[in-house]
Structure formats: structure tokens, C-alpha cells
Amino acid sequence: LKLMATVYHTQTTIQVLLSAADYVAALDLIYTTKDLLSKELSGVHCFRHLTSELNEIIKMIDALMAGEFERCSSADLNRPLVGTDFEVLEKDKLFSILMGMLRRKNWAFLEAYSKECETAISAAIKKSVIDTIANSDVDHQINQSSNLESYLHCLTTNEWLNMLEDCSFTLSLLLRRIKVS
């Protein structure tokens, strides 16, 4: 009876763990409960639907972890590049999410992180180019409908070199941040 009472309170405990973003503990509890249901409580009629409910909770946890991972990695990679600030934001939360994804053997986070890195690199380069054009001696009245390419064609050699130096410096900072995370 004690075991049945413990299993009965599993869903409440899972909700508490998920509210604390403790995905690994929630998954461990689910797997332990599923193991108990299949071995020790296999004939108990009142728990016949609990395994499918736990499977649905696992799917929900997968979606929560994917969303949180994308939010954390995006916030970390897209914050301003200032000096030597290479520490990962929300390191403990990100670690918990990654451990949960690894526990589930869910490797989709690698693709998501790769895309987020590409987006951050693209944004950093674009910002450097725009800053260079804004600080250049290029006649900003070339044409109201001119695109970025038109302005780039009008940069002097020194302005091009300064832009490349700025892009290289910005990318080196961003790559250090990526390496740390």
C-alpha cells in the first residue's frame, strides 16, 4: 500500500520538479515509476493508464527542454559582446536542460545550437558592417533606395580594412563565448 501511495503522488511531485526546472530529477522519477508499474504493480487496475500518462509527460518535458534550451542559448549568444565577458548566462539552468536532453538521448539541441550560432555570427558581422558604413565618409545620400551593397562599394581601402578588423575582433569575441558554452 505504501508503494501504491508513493506512485499515486508521482504526478504531483513531477509538477513540482518541473516548476523548479529540474528536468533530470523529473525524468528519473518518471522512469523509476514506469519501472515500478511494470514490475511490482503490474496487476493493479487503478494504475493501468498511468504509463501512457507518464509517456505524455515525457513528451511535454522534451518540448519544455527544447524551448528552454533555445531561449537560454539565444539569450547567451545574442547579448552584447563586451570585453572579456565569456561566462555562460544561467549556467546551472542550461546544464540541467542539457543533462535532461542527454538522459533522453535527444540530440536535436546540437542542430538548434548550430543554427543559433550561425544567426549570432551573421548578426555580429552585419552590425560591424553597418557601424563601419555609419562612421564612414561615404555620401549617405547616394540613393534613398540604395542597399547595403551600394554603400560597401563606396568604402575606401582604409575603411574596408577597418571593417574587416572590426569584424575579426567581434567574431573572435563571439567564438570565445561559443567555445565557453
PDB file of N, CA and C in Angstrom, residues 53-149:
ATOM      1  N   GLU A  53       0.108   8.092 -19.409  1.00  0.00           N
ATOM      2  CA  GLU A  53       0.172   9.469 -18.925  1.00  0.00           C
ATOM      3  C   GLU A  53       1.624   9.899 -18.710  1.00  0.00           C
ATOM      4  N   LEU A  54       2.421   8.997 -18.164  1.00  0.00           N
ATOM      5  CA  LEU A  54       3.841   9.304 -17.954  1.00  0.00           C
ATOM      6  C   LEU A  54       4.564   9.496 -19.288  1.00  0.00           C
ATOM      7  N   ASN A  55       4.204   8.719 -20.290  1.00  0.00           N
ATOM      8  CA  ASN A  55       4.791   8.897 -21.623  1.00  0.00           C
ATOM      9  C   ASN A  55       4.430  10.261 -22.206  1.00  0.00           C
ATOM     10  N   GLU A  56       3.209  10.706 -21.972  1.00  0.00           N
ATOM     11  CA  GLU A  56       2.800  12.041 -22.436  1.00  0.00           C
ATOM     12  C   GLU A  56       3.564  13.138 -21.693  1.00  0.00           C
ATOM     13  N   ILE A  57       3.812  12.931 -20.416  1.00  0.00           N
ATOM     14  CA  ILE A  57       4.588  13.897 -19.634  1.00  0.00           C
ATOM     15  C   ILE A  57       6.023  13.962 -20.164  1.00  0.00           C
ATOM     16  N   ILE A  58       6.570  12.818 -20.549  1.00  0.00           N
ATOM     17  CA  ILE A  58       7.927  12.798 -21.123  1.00  0.00           C
ATOM     18  C   ILE A  58       7.957  13.628 -22.401  1.00  0.00           C
ATOM     19  N   LYS A  59       6.946  13.484 -23.250  1.00  0.00           N
ATOM     20  CA  LYS A  59       6.884  14.287 -24.480  1.00  0.00           C
ATOM     21  C   LYS A  59       6.806  15.775 -24.149  1.00  0.00           C
ATOM     22  N   MET A  60       6.021  16.118 -23.116  1.00  0.00           N
ATOM     23  CA  MET A  60       5.904  17.513 -22.703  1.00  0.00           C
ATOM     24  C   MET A  60       7.260  18.031 -22.183  1.00  0.00           C
ATOM     25  N   ILE A  61       7.956  17.199 -21.423  1.00  0.00           N
ATOM     26  CA  ILE A  61       9.272  17.586 -20.894  1.00  0.00           C
ATOM     27  C   ILE A  61      10.246  17.817 -22.047  1.00  0.00           C
ATOM     28  N   ASP A  62      10.195  16.957 -23.060  1.00  0.00           N
ATOM     29  CA  ASP A  62      11.049  17.138 -24.242  1.00  0.00           C
ATOM     30  C   ASP A  62      10.805  18.512 -24.871  1.00  0.00           C
ATOM     31  N   ALA A  63       9.539  18.875 -25.034  1.00  0.00           N
ATOM     32  CA  ALA A  63       9.194  20.171 -25.629  1.00  0.00           C
ATOM     33  C   ALA A  63       9.639  21.321 -24.731  1.00  0.00           C
ATOM     34  N   LEU A  64       9.452  21.173 -23.427  1.00  0.00           N
ATOM     35  CA  LEU A  64       9.890  22.217 -22.483  1.00  0.00           C
ATOM     36  C   LEU A  64      11.399  22.412 -22.546  1.00  0.00           C
ATOM     37  N   MET A  65      12.133  21.301 -22.552  1.00  0.00           N
ATOM     38  CA  MET A  65      13.593  21.393 -22.585  1.00  0.00           C
ATOM     39  C   MET A  65      14.072  22.031 -23.887  1.00  0.00           C
ATOM     40  N   ALA A  66      13.460  21.663 -25.014  1.00  0.00           N
ATOM     41  CA  ALA A  66      13.858  22.239 -26.302  1.00  0.00           C
ATOM     42  C   ALA A  66      13.610  23.742 -26.306  1.00  0.00           C
ATOM     43  N   GLY A  67      12.446  24.166 -25.825  1.00  0.00           N
ATOM     44  CA  GLY A  67      12.132  25.600 -25.776  1.00  0.00           C
ATOM     45  C   GLY A  67      13.053  26.374 -24.855  1.00  0.00           C
ATOM     46  N   GLU A  68      13.299  25.813 -23.677  1.00  0.00           N
ATOM     47  CA  GLU A  68      14.186  26.473 -22.718  1.00  0.00           C
ATOM     48  C   GLU A  68      15.621  26.523 -23.236  1.00  0.00           C
ATOM     49  N   PHE A  69      16.052  25.463 -23.886  1.00  0.00           N
ATOM     50  CA  PHE A  69      17.409  25.455 -24.427  1.00  0.00           C
ATOM     51  C   PHE A  69      17.563  26.540 -25.484  1.00  0.00           C
ATOM     52  N   GLU A  70      16.609  26.648 -26.386  1.00  0.00           N
ATOM     53  CA  GLU A  70      16.686  27.679 -27.421  1.00  0.00           C
ATOM     54  C   GLU A  70      16.658  29.073 -26.816  1.00  0.00           C
ATOM     55  N   ARG A  71      15.816  29.283 -25.788  1.00  0.00           N
ATOM     56  CA  ARG A  71      15.742  30.590 -25.134  1.00  0.00           C
ATOM     57  C   ARG A  71      17.057  30.925 -24.438  1.00  0.00           C
ATOM     58  N   CYS A  72      17.612  29.970 -23.692  1.00  0.00           N
ATOM     59  CA  CYS A  72      18.867  30.211 -22.960  1.00  0.00           C
ATOM     60  C   CYS A  72      20.036  30.438 -23.915  1.00  0.00           C
ATOM     61  N   SER A  73      20.140  29.610 -24.938  1.00  0.00           N
ATOM     62  CA  SER A  73      21.267  29.763 -25.866  1.00  0.00           C
ATOM     63  C   SER A  73      21.143  31.046 -26.670  1.00  0.00           C
ATOM     64  N   SER A  74      19.929  31.415 -27.041  1.00  0.00           N
ATOM     65  CA  SER A  74      19.729  32.662 -27.779  1.00  0.00           C
ATOM     66  C   SER A  74      20.088  33.870 -26.907  1.00  0.00           C
ATOM     67  N   ALA A  75      19.624  33.851 -25.666  1.00  0.00           N
ATOM     68  CA  ALA A  75      19.940  34.952 -24.751  1.00  0.00           C
ATOM     69  C   ALA A  75      21.439  35.057 -24.515  1.00  0.00           C
ATOM     70  N   ASP A  76      22.108  33.920 -24.411  1.00  0.00           N
ATOM     71  CA  ASP A  76      23.545  33.915 -24.155  1.00  0.00           C
ATOM     72  C   ASP A  76      24.335  34.412 -25.364  1.00  0.00           C
ATOM     73  N   LEU A  77      23.993  33.940 -26.545  1.00  0.00           N
ATOM     74  CA  LEU A  77      24.759  34.293 -27.740  1.00  0.00           C
ATOM     75  C   LEU A  77      24.461  35.693 -28.260  1.00  0.00           C
ATOM     76  N   ASN A  78      23.271  36.200 -28.019  1.00  0.00           N
ATOM     77  CA  ASN A  78      22.889  37.490 -28.594  1.00  0.00           C
ATOM     78  C   ASN A  78      23.032  38.665 -27.641  1.00  0.00           C
ATOM     79  N   ARG A  79      23.616  38.439 -26.476  1.00  0.00           N
ATOM     80  CA  ARG A  79      23.865  39.577 -25.588  1.00  0.00           C
ATOM     81  C   ARG A  79      25.058  40.362 -26.130  1.00  0.00           C
ATOM     82  N   PRO A  80      25.165  41.620 -25.746  1.00  0.00           N
ATOM     83  CA  PRO A  80      26.261  42.443 -26.277  1.00  0.00           C
ATOM     84  C   PRO A  80      27.632  41.845 -25.999  1.00  0.00           C
ATOM     85  N   LEU A  81      28.511  41.983 -26.961  1.00  0.00           N
ATOM     86  CA  LEU A  81      29.882  41.491 -26.832  1.00  0.00           C
ATOM     87  C   LEU A  81      30.720  42.564 -26.148  1.00  0.00           C
ATOM     88  N   VAL A  82      30.956  42.366 -24.868  1.00  0.00           N
ATOM     89  CA  VAL A  82      31.689  43.359 -24.091  1.00  0.00           C
ATOM     90  C   VAL A  82      32.929  42.708 -23.493  1.00  0.00           C
ATOM     91  N   GLY A  83      34.072  43.223 -23.881  1.00  0.00           N
ATOM     92  CA  GLY A  83      35.349  42.820 -23.287  1.00  0.00           C
ATOM     93  C   GLY A  83      35.557  41.338 -23.120  1.00  0.00           C
ATOM     94  N   THR A  84      35.751  40.938 -21.879  1.00  0.00           N
ATOM     95  CA  THR A  84      36.088  39.551 -21.576  1.00  0.00           C
ATOM     96  C   THR A  84      34.947  38.822 -20.876  1.00  0.00           C
ATOM     97  N   ASP A  85      33.718  39.223 -21.133  1.00  0.00           N
ATOM     98  CA  ASP A  85      32.549  38.597 -20.520  1.00  0.00           C
ATOM     99  C   ASP A  85      32.180  37.331 -21.290  1.00  0.00           C
ATOM    100  N   PHE A  86      32.826  36.219 -20.930  1.00  0.00           N
ATOM    101  CA  PHE A  86      32.604  34.968 -21.648  1.00  0.00           C
ATOM    102  C   PHE A  86      31.812  33.962 -20.826  1.00  0.00           C
ATOM    103  N   GLU A  87      31.388  34.330 -19.617  1.00  0.00           N
ATOM    104  CA  GLU A  87      30.623  33.418 -18.775  1.00  0.00           C
ATOM    105  C   GLU A  87      29.261  33.130 -19.403  1.00  0.00           C
ATOM    106  N   VAL A  88      28.812  31.906 -19.243  1.00  0.00           N
ATOM    107  CA  VAL A  88      27.512  31.492 -19.762  1.00  0.00           C
ATOM    108  C   VAL A  88      26.422  32.018 -18.829  1.00  0.00           C
ATOM    109  N   LEU A  89      25.410  32.648 -19.415  1.00  0.00           N
ATOM    110  CA  LEU A  89      24.267  33.087 -18.625  1.00  0.00           C
ATOM    111  C   LEU A  89      23.469  31.859 -18.191  1.00  0.00           C
ATOM    112  N   GLU A  90      22.925  31.894 -17.004  1.00  0.00           N
ATOM    113  CA  GLU A  90      22.083  30.809 -16.494  1.00  0.00           C
ATOM    114  C   GLU A  90      22.748  29.432 -16.665  1.00  0.00           C
ATOM    115  N   LYS A  91      23.988  29.366 -16.235  1.00  0.00           N
ATOM    116  CA  LYS A  91      24.804  28.159 -16.421  1.00  0.00           C
ATOM    117  C   LYS A  91      24.150  26.917 -15.807  1.00  0.00           C
ATOM    118  N   ASP A  92      23.625  27.037 -14.585  1.00  0.00           N
ATOM    119  CA  ASP A  92      23.016  25.882 -13.917  1.00  0.00           C
ATOM    120  C   ASP A  92      21.762  25.411 -14.639  1.00  0.00           C
ATOM    121  N   LYS A  93      20.960  26.359 -15.086  1.00  0.00           N
ATOM    122  CA  LYS A  93      19.734  26.000 -15.797  1.00  0.00           C
ATOM    123  C   LYS A  93      20.069  25.319 -17.127  1.00  0.00           C
ATOM    124  N   LEU A  94      21.028  25.867 -17.839  1.00  0.00           N
ATOM    125  CA  LEU A  94      21.443  25.282 -19.111  1.00  0.00           C
ATOM    126  C   LEU A  94      22.012  23.874 -18.892  1.00  0.00           C
ATOM    127  N   PHE A  95      22.761  23.705 -17.827  1.00  0.00           N
ATOM    128  CA  PHE A  95      23.321  22.386 -17.507  1.00  0.00           C
ATOM    129  C   PHE A  95      22.207  21.376 -17.243  1.00  0.00           C
ATOM    130  N   SER A  96      21.205  21.785 -16.483  1.00  0.00           N
ATOM    131  CA  SER A  96      20.076  20.904 -16.187  1.00  0.00           C
ATOM    132  C   SER A  96      19.333  20.518 -17.463  1.00  0.00           C
ATOM    133  N   ILE A  97      19.138  21.479 -18.346  1.00  0.00           N
ATOM    134  CA  ILE A  97      18.454  21.199 -19.607  1.00  0.00           C
ATOM    135  C   ILE A  97      19.274  20.213 -20.441  1.00  0.00           C
ATOM    136  N   LEU A  98      20.564  20.469 -20.550  1.00  0.00           N
ATOM    137  CA  LEU A  98      21.425  19.580 -21.337  1.00  0.00           C
ATOM    138  C   LEU A  98      21.477  18.170 -20.756  1.00  0.00           C
ATOM    139  N   MET A  99      21.544  18.056 -19.442  1.00  0.00           N
ATOM    140  CA  MET A  99      21.555  16.730 -18.816  1.00  0.00           C
ATOM    141  C   MET A  99      20.239  15.995 -19.090  1.00  0.00           C
ATOM    142  N   GLY A 100      19.138  16.723 -19.046  1.00  0.00           N
ATOM    143  CA  GLY A 100      17.845  16.115 -19.357  1.00  0.00           C
ATOM    144  C   GLY A 100      17.787  15.643 -20.803  1.00  0.00           C
ATOM    145  N   MET A 101      18.296  16.466 -21.709  1.00  0.00           N
ATOM    146  CA  MET A 101      18.289  16.075 -23.124  1.00  0.00           C
ATOM    147  C   MET A 101      19.205  14.878 -23.364  1.00  0.00           C
ATOM    148  N   LEU A 102      20.328  14.852 -22.708  1.00  0.00           N
ATOM    149  CA  LEU A 102      21.229  13.707 -22.848  1.00  0.00           C
ATOM    150  C   LEU A 102      20.608  12.452 -22.235  1.00  0.00           C
ATOM    151  N   ARG A 103      19.926  12.619 -21.123  1.00  0.00           N
ATOM    152  CA  ARG A 103      19.240  11.484 -20.478  1.00  0.00           C
ATOM    153  C   ARG A 103      18.216  10.878 -21.422  1.00  0.00           C
ATOM    154  N   ARG A 104      17.563  11.730 -22.217  1.00  0.00           N
ATOM    155  CA  ARG A 104      16.555  11.275 -23.181  1.00  0.00           C
ATOM    156  C   ARG A 104      17.175  10.869 -24.518  1.00  0.00           C
ATOM    157  N   LYS A 105      18.501  11.023 -24.628  1.00  0.00           N
ATOM    158  CA  LYS A 105      19.211  10.747 -25.886  1.00  0.00           C
ATOM    159  C   LYS A 105      18.627  11.578 -27.030  1.00  0.00           C
ATOM    160  N   ASN A 106      18.327  12.824 -26.689  1.00  0.00           N
ATOM    161  CA  ASN A 106      17.760  13.770 -27.644  1.00  0.00           C
ATOM    162  C   ASN A 106      18.898  14.674 -28.120  1.00  0.00           C
ATOM    163  N   TRP A 107      19.336  14.471 -29.357  1.00  0.00           N
ATOM    164  CA  TRP A 107      20.481  15.203 -29.890  1.00  0.00           C
ATOM    165  C   TRP A 107      20.066  16.407 -30.728  1.00  0.00           C
ATOM    166  N   ALA A 108      18.782  16.714 -30.791  1.00  0.00           N
ATOM    167  CA  ALA A 108      18.297  17.823 -31.612  1.00  0.00           C
ATOM    168  C   ALA A 108      18.839  19.170 -31.131  1.00  0.00           C
ATOM    169  N   PHE A 109      19.253  19.250 -29.882  1.00  0.00           N
ATOM    170  CA  PHE A 109      19.775  20.508 -29.370  1.00  0.00           C
ATOM    171  C   PHE A 109      21.054  20.934 -30.098  1.00  0.00           C
ATOM    172  N   LEU A 110      21.796  19.958 -30.628  1.00  0.00           N
ATOM    173  CA  LEU A 110      23.024  20.304 -31.356  1.00  0.00           C
ATOM    174  C   LEU A 110      22.700  21.098 -32.624  1.00  0.00           C
ATOM    175  N   GLU A 111      21.680  20.684 -33.335  1.00  0.00           N
ATOM    176  CA  GLU A 111      21.252  21.398 -34.540  1.00  0.00           C
ATOM    177  C   GLU A 111      20.712  22.777 -34.176  1.00  0.00           C
ATOM    178  N   ALA A 112      19.923  22.841 -33.105  1.00  0.00           N
ATOM    179  CA  ALA A 112      19.372  24.125 -32.663  1.00  0.00           C
ATOM    180  C   ALA A 112      20.489  25.086 -32.265  1.00  0.00           C
ATOM    181  N   TYR A 113      21.497  24.569 -31.556  1.00  0.00           N
ATOM    182  CA  TYR A 113      22.606  25.430 -31.137  1.00  0.00           C
ATOM    183  C   TYR A 113      23.434  25.879 -32.336  1.00  0.00           C
ATOM    184  N   SER A 114      23.615  24.990 -33.285  1.00  0.00           N
ATOM    185  CA  SER A 114      24.344  25.339 -34.506  1.00  0.00           C
ATOM    186  C   SER A 114      23.649  26.484 -35.241  1.00  0.00           C
ATOM    187  N   LYS A 115      22.338  26.383 -35.383  1.00  0.00           N
ATOM    188  CA  LYS A 115      21.579  27.453 -36.054  1.00  0.00           C
ATOM    189  C   LYS A 115      21.647  28.756 -35.267  1.00  0.00           C
ATOM    190  N   GLU A 116      21.594  28.655 -33.949  1.00  0.00           N
ATOM    191  CA  GLU A 116      21.670  29.855 -33.121  1.00  0.00           C
ATOM    192  C   GLU A 116      23.046  30.513 -33.245  1.00  0.00           C
ATOM    193  N   CYS A 117      24.096  29.707 -33.339  1.00  0.00           N
ATOM    194  CA  CYS A 117      25.457  30.235 -33.537  1.00  0.00           C
ATOM    195  C   CYS A 117      25.557  30.935 -34.889  1.00  0.00           C
ATOM    196  N   GLU A 118      25.007  30.314 -35.924  1.00  0.00           N
ATOM    197  CA  GLU A 118      25.027  30.924 -37.259  1.00  0.00           C
ATOM    198  C   GLU A 118      24.301  32.261 -37.252  1.00  0.00           C
ATOM    199  N   THR A 119      23.163  32.323 -36.598  1.00  0.00           N
ATOM    200  CA  THR A 119      22.385  33.560 -36.522  1.00  0.00           C
ATOM    201  C   THR A 119      23.170  34.639 -35.771  1.00  0.00           C
ATOM    202  N   ALA A 120      23.806  34.274 -34.664  1.00  0.00           N
ATOM    203  CA  ALA A 120      24.587  35.231 -33.873  1.00  0.00           C
ATOM    204  C   ALA A 120      25.790  35.745 -34.668  1.00  0.00           C
ATOM    205  N   ILE A 121      26.450  34.864 -35.398  1.00  0.00           N
ATOM    206  CA  ILE A 121      27.603  35.267 -36.204  1.00  0.00           C
ATOM    207  C   ILE A 121      27.159  36.214 -37.310  1.00  0.00           C
ATOM    208  N   SER A 122      26.080  35.877 -37.973  1.00  0.00           N
ATOM    209  CA  SER A 122      25.550  36.726 -39.040  1.00  0.00           C
ATOM    210  C   SER A 122      25.173  38.111 -38.510  1.00  0.00           C
ATOM    211  N   ALA A 123      24.512  38.141 -37.363  1.00  0.00           N
ATOM    212  CA  ALA A 123      24.113  39.424 -36.760  1.00  0.00           C
ATOM    213  C   ALA A 123      25.337  40.253 -36.361  1.00  0.00           C
ATOM    214  N   ALA A 124      26.374  39.589 -35.848  1.00  0.00           N
ATOM    215  CA  ALA A 124      27.588  40.309 -35.441  1.00  0.00           C
ATOM    216  C   ALA A 124      28.295  40.924 -36.644  1.00  0.00           C
ATOM    217  N   ILE A 125      28.373  40.167 -37.715  1.00  0.00           N
ATOM    218  CA  ILE A 125      29.015  40.695 -38.937  1.00  0.00           C
ATOM    219  C   ILE A 125      28.197  41.856 -39.500  1.00  0.00           C
ATOM    220  N   LYS A 126      26.902  41.687 -39.555  1.00  0.00           N
ATOM    221  CA  LYS A 126      26.038  42.747 -40.092  1.00  0.00           C
ATOM    222  C   LYS A 126      26.167  44.024 -39.261  1.00  0.00           C
ATOM    223  N   LYS A 127      26.223  43.880 -37.943  1.00  0.00           N
ATOM    224  CA  LYS A 127      26.367  45.051 -37.074  1.00  0.00           C
ATOM    225  C   LYS A 127      27.692  45.759 -37.338  1.00  0.00           C
ATOM    226  N   SER A 128      28.763  44.984 -37.496  1.00  0.00           N
ATOM    227  CA  SER A 128      30.076  45.580 -37.776  1.00  0.00           C
ATOM    228  C   SER A 128      30.064  46.336 -39.097  1.00  0.00           C
ATOM    229  N   VAL A 129      29.439  45.763 -40.116  1.00  0.00           N
ATOM    230  CA  VAL A 129      29.366  46.408 -41.428  1.00  0.00           C
ATOM    231  C   VAL A 129      28.556  47.695 -41.338  1.00  0.00           C
ATOM    232  N   ILE A 130      27.420  47.644 -40.676  1.00  0.00           N
ATOM    233  CA  ILE A 130      26.569  48.829 -40.553  1.00  0.00           C
ATOM    234  C   ILE A 130      27.275  49.919 -39.766  1.00  0.00           C
ATOM    235  N   ASP A 131      27.982  49.536 -38.694  1.00  0.00           N
ATOM    236  CA  ASP A 131      28.734  50.522 -37.911  1.00  0.00           C
ATOM    237  C   ASP A 131      29.820  51.180 -38.754  1.00  0.00           C
ATOM    238  N   THR A 132      30.488  50.394 -39.567  1.00  0.00           N
ATOM    239  CA  THR A 132      31.539  50.932 -40.442  1.00  0.00           C
ATOM    240  C   THR A 132      30.947  51.928 -41.429  1.00  0.00           C
ATOM    241  N   ILE A 133      29.844  51.576 -42.041  1.00  0.00           N
ATOM    242  CA  ILE A 133      29.207  52.473 -43.020  1.00  0.00           C
ATOM    243  C   ILE A 133      28.724  53.744 -42.338  1.00  0.00           C
ATOM    244  N   ALA A 134      28.156  53.606 -41.138  1.00  0.00           N
ATOM    245  CA  ALA A 134      27.659  54.775 -40.414  1.00  0.00           C
ATOM    246  C   ALA A 134      28.792  55.725 -40.040  1.00  0.00           C
ATOM    247  N   ASN A 135      29.984  55.196 -39.798  1.00  0.00           N
ATOM    248  CA  ASN A 135      31.120  56.026 -39.403  1.00  0.00           C
ATOM    249  C   ASN A 135      32.006  56.424 -40.580  1.00  0.00           C
ATOM    250  N   SER A 136      31.618  56.033 -41.774  1.00  0.00           N
ATOM    251  CA  SER A 136      32.466  56.301 -42.932  1.00  0.00           C
ATOM    252  C   SER A 136      32.182  57.672 -43.529  1.00  0.00           C
ATOM    253  N   ASP A 137      33.017  58.033 -44.500  1.00  0.00           N
ATOM    254  CA  ASP A 137      32.856  59.292 -45.203  1.00  0.00           C
ATOM    255  C   ASP A 137      31.990  59.139 -46.450  1.00  0.00           C
ATOM    256  N   VAL A 138      31.347  57.975 -46.606  1.00  0.00           N
ATOM    257  CA  VAL A 138      30.501  57.724 -47.776  1.00  0.00           C
ATOM    258  C   VAL A 138      29.337  58.697 -47.765  1.00  0.00           C
ATOM    259  N   ASP A 139      29.049  59.229 -48.922  1.00  0.00           N
ATOM    260  CA  ASP A 139      27.910  60.135 -49.060  1.00  0.00           C
ATOM    261  C   ASP A 139      26.640  59.322 -48.824  1.00  0.00           C
ATOM    262  N   HIS A 140      25.988  59.593 -47.704  1.00  0.00           N
ATOM    263  CA  HIS A 140      24.814  58.808 -47.332  1.00  0.00           C
ATOM    264  C   HIS A 140      23.592  59.147 -48.185  1.00  0.00           C
ATOM    265  N   GLN A 141      23.753  60.031 -49.102  1.00  0.00           N
ATOM    266  CA  GLN A 141      22.643  60.375 -49.986  1.00  0.00           C
ATOM    267  C   GLN A 141      22.835  59.776 -51.373  1.00  0.00           C
ATOM    268  N   ILE A 142      23.543  58.671 -51.471  1.00  0.00           N
ATOM    269  CA  ILE A 142      23.788  58.023 -52.761  1.00  0.00           C
ATOM    270  C   ILE A 142      22.464  57.837 -53.482  1.00  0.00           C
ATOM    271  N   ASN A 143      21.565  57.230 -52.809  1.00  0.00           N
ATOM    272  CA  ASN A 143      20.247  56.987 -53.368  1.00  0.00           C
ATOM    273  C   ASN A 143      19.394  56.503 -52.206  1.00  0.00           C
ATOM    274  N   GLN A 144      18.230  57.045 -52.054  1.00  0.00           N
ATOM    275  CA  GLN A 144      17.380  56.654 -50.930  1.00  0.00           C
ATOM    276  C   GLN A 144      17.062  55.161 -50.949  1.00  0.00           C
ATOM    277  N   SER A 145      17.016  54.575 -52.126  1.00  0.00           N
ATOM    278  CA  SER A 145      16.687  53.157 -52.220  1.00  0.00           C
ATOM    279  C   SER A 145      17.933  52.271 -52.280  1.00  0.00           C
ATOM    280  N   SER A 146      19.092  52.838 -52.033  1.00  0.00           N
ATOM    281  CA  SER A 146      20.333  52.061 -52.095  1.00  0.00           C
ATOM    282  C   SER A 146      20.353  50.994 -51.006  1.00  0.00           C
ATOM    283  N   ASN A 147      20.942  49.889 -51.355  1.00  0.00           N
ATOM    284  CA  ASN A 147      21.067  48.820 -50.376  1.00  0.00           C
ATOM    285  C   ASN A 147      22.466  48.843 -49.776  1.00  0.00           C
ATOM    286  N   LEU A 148      22.706  47.926 -48.902  1.00  0.00           N
ATOM    287  CA  LEU A 148      23.985  47.847 -48.197  1.00  0.00           C
ATOM    288  C   LEU A 148      25.145  47.665 -49.165  1.00  0.00           C
ATOM    289  N   GLU A 149      24.939  46.906 -50.177  1.00  0.00           N
ATOM    290  CA  GLU A 149      25.983  46.649 -51.174  1.00  0.00           C
ATOM    291  C   GLU A 149      26.452  47.941 -51.842  1.00  0.00           C
TER     292      GLU A 149
END
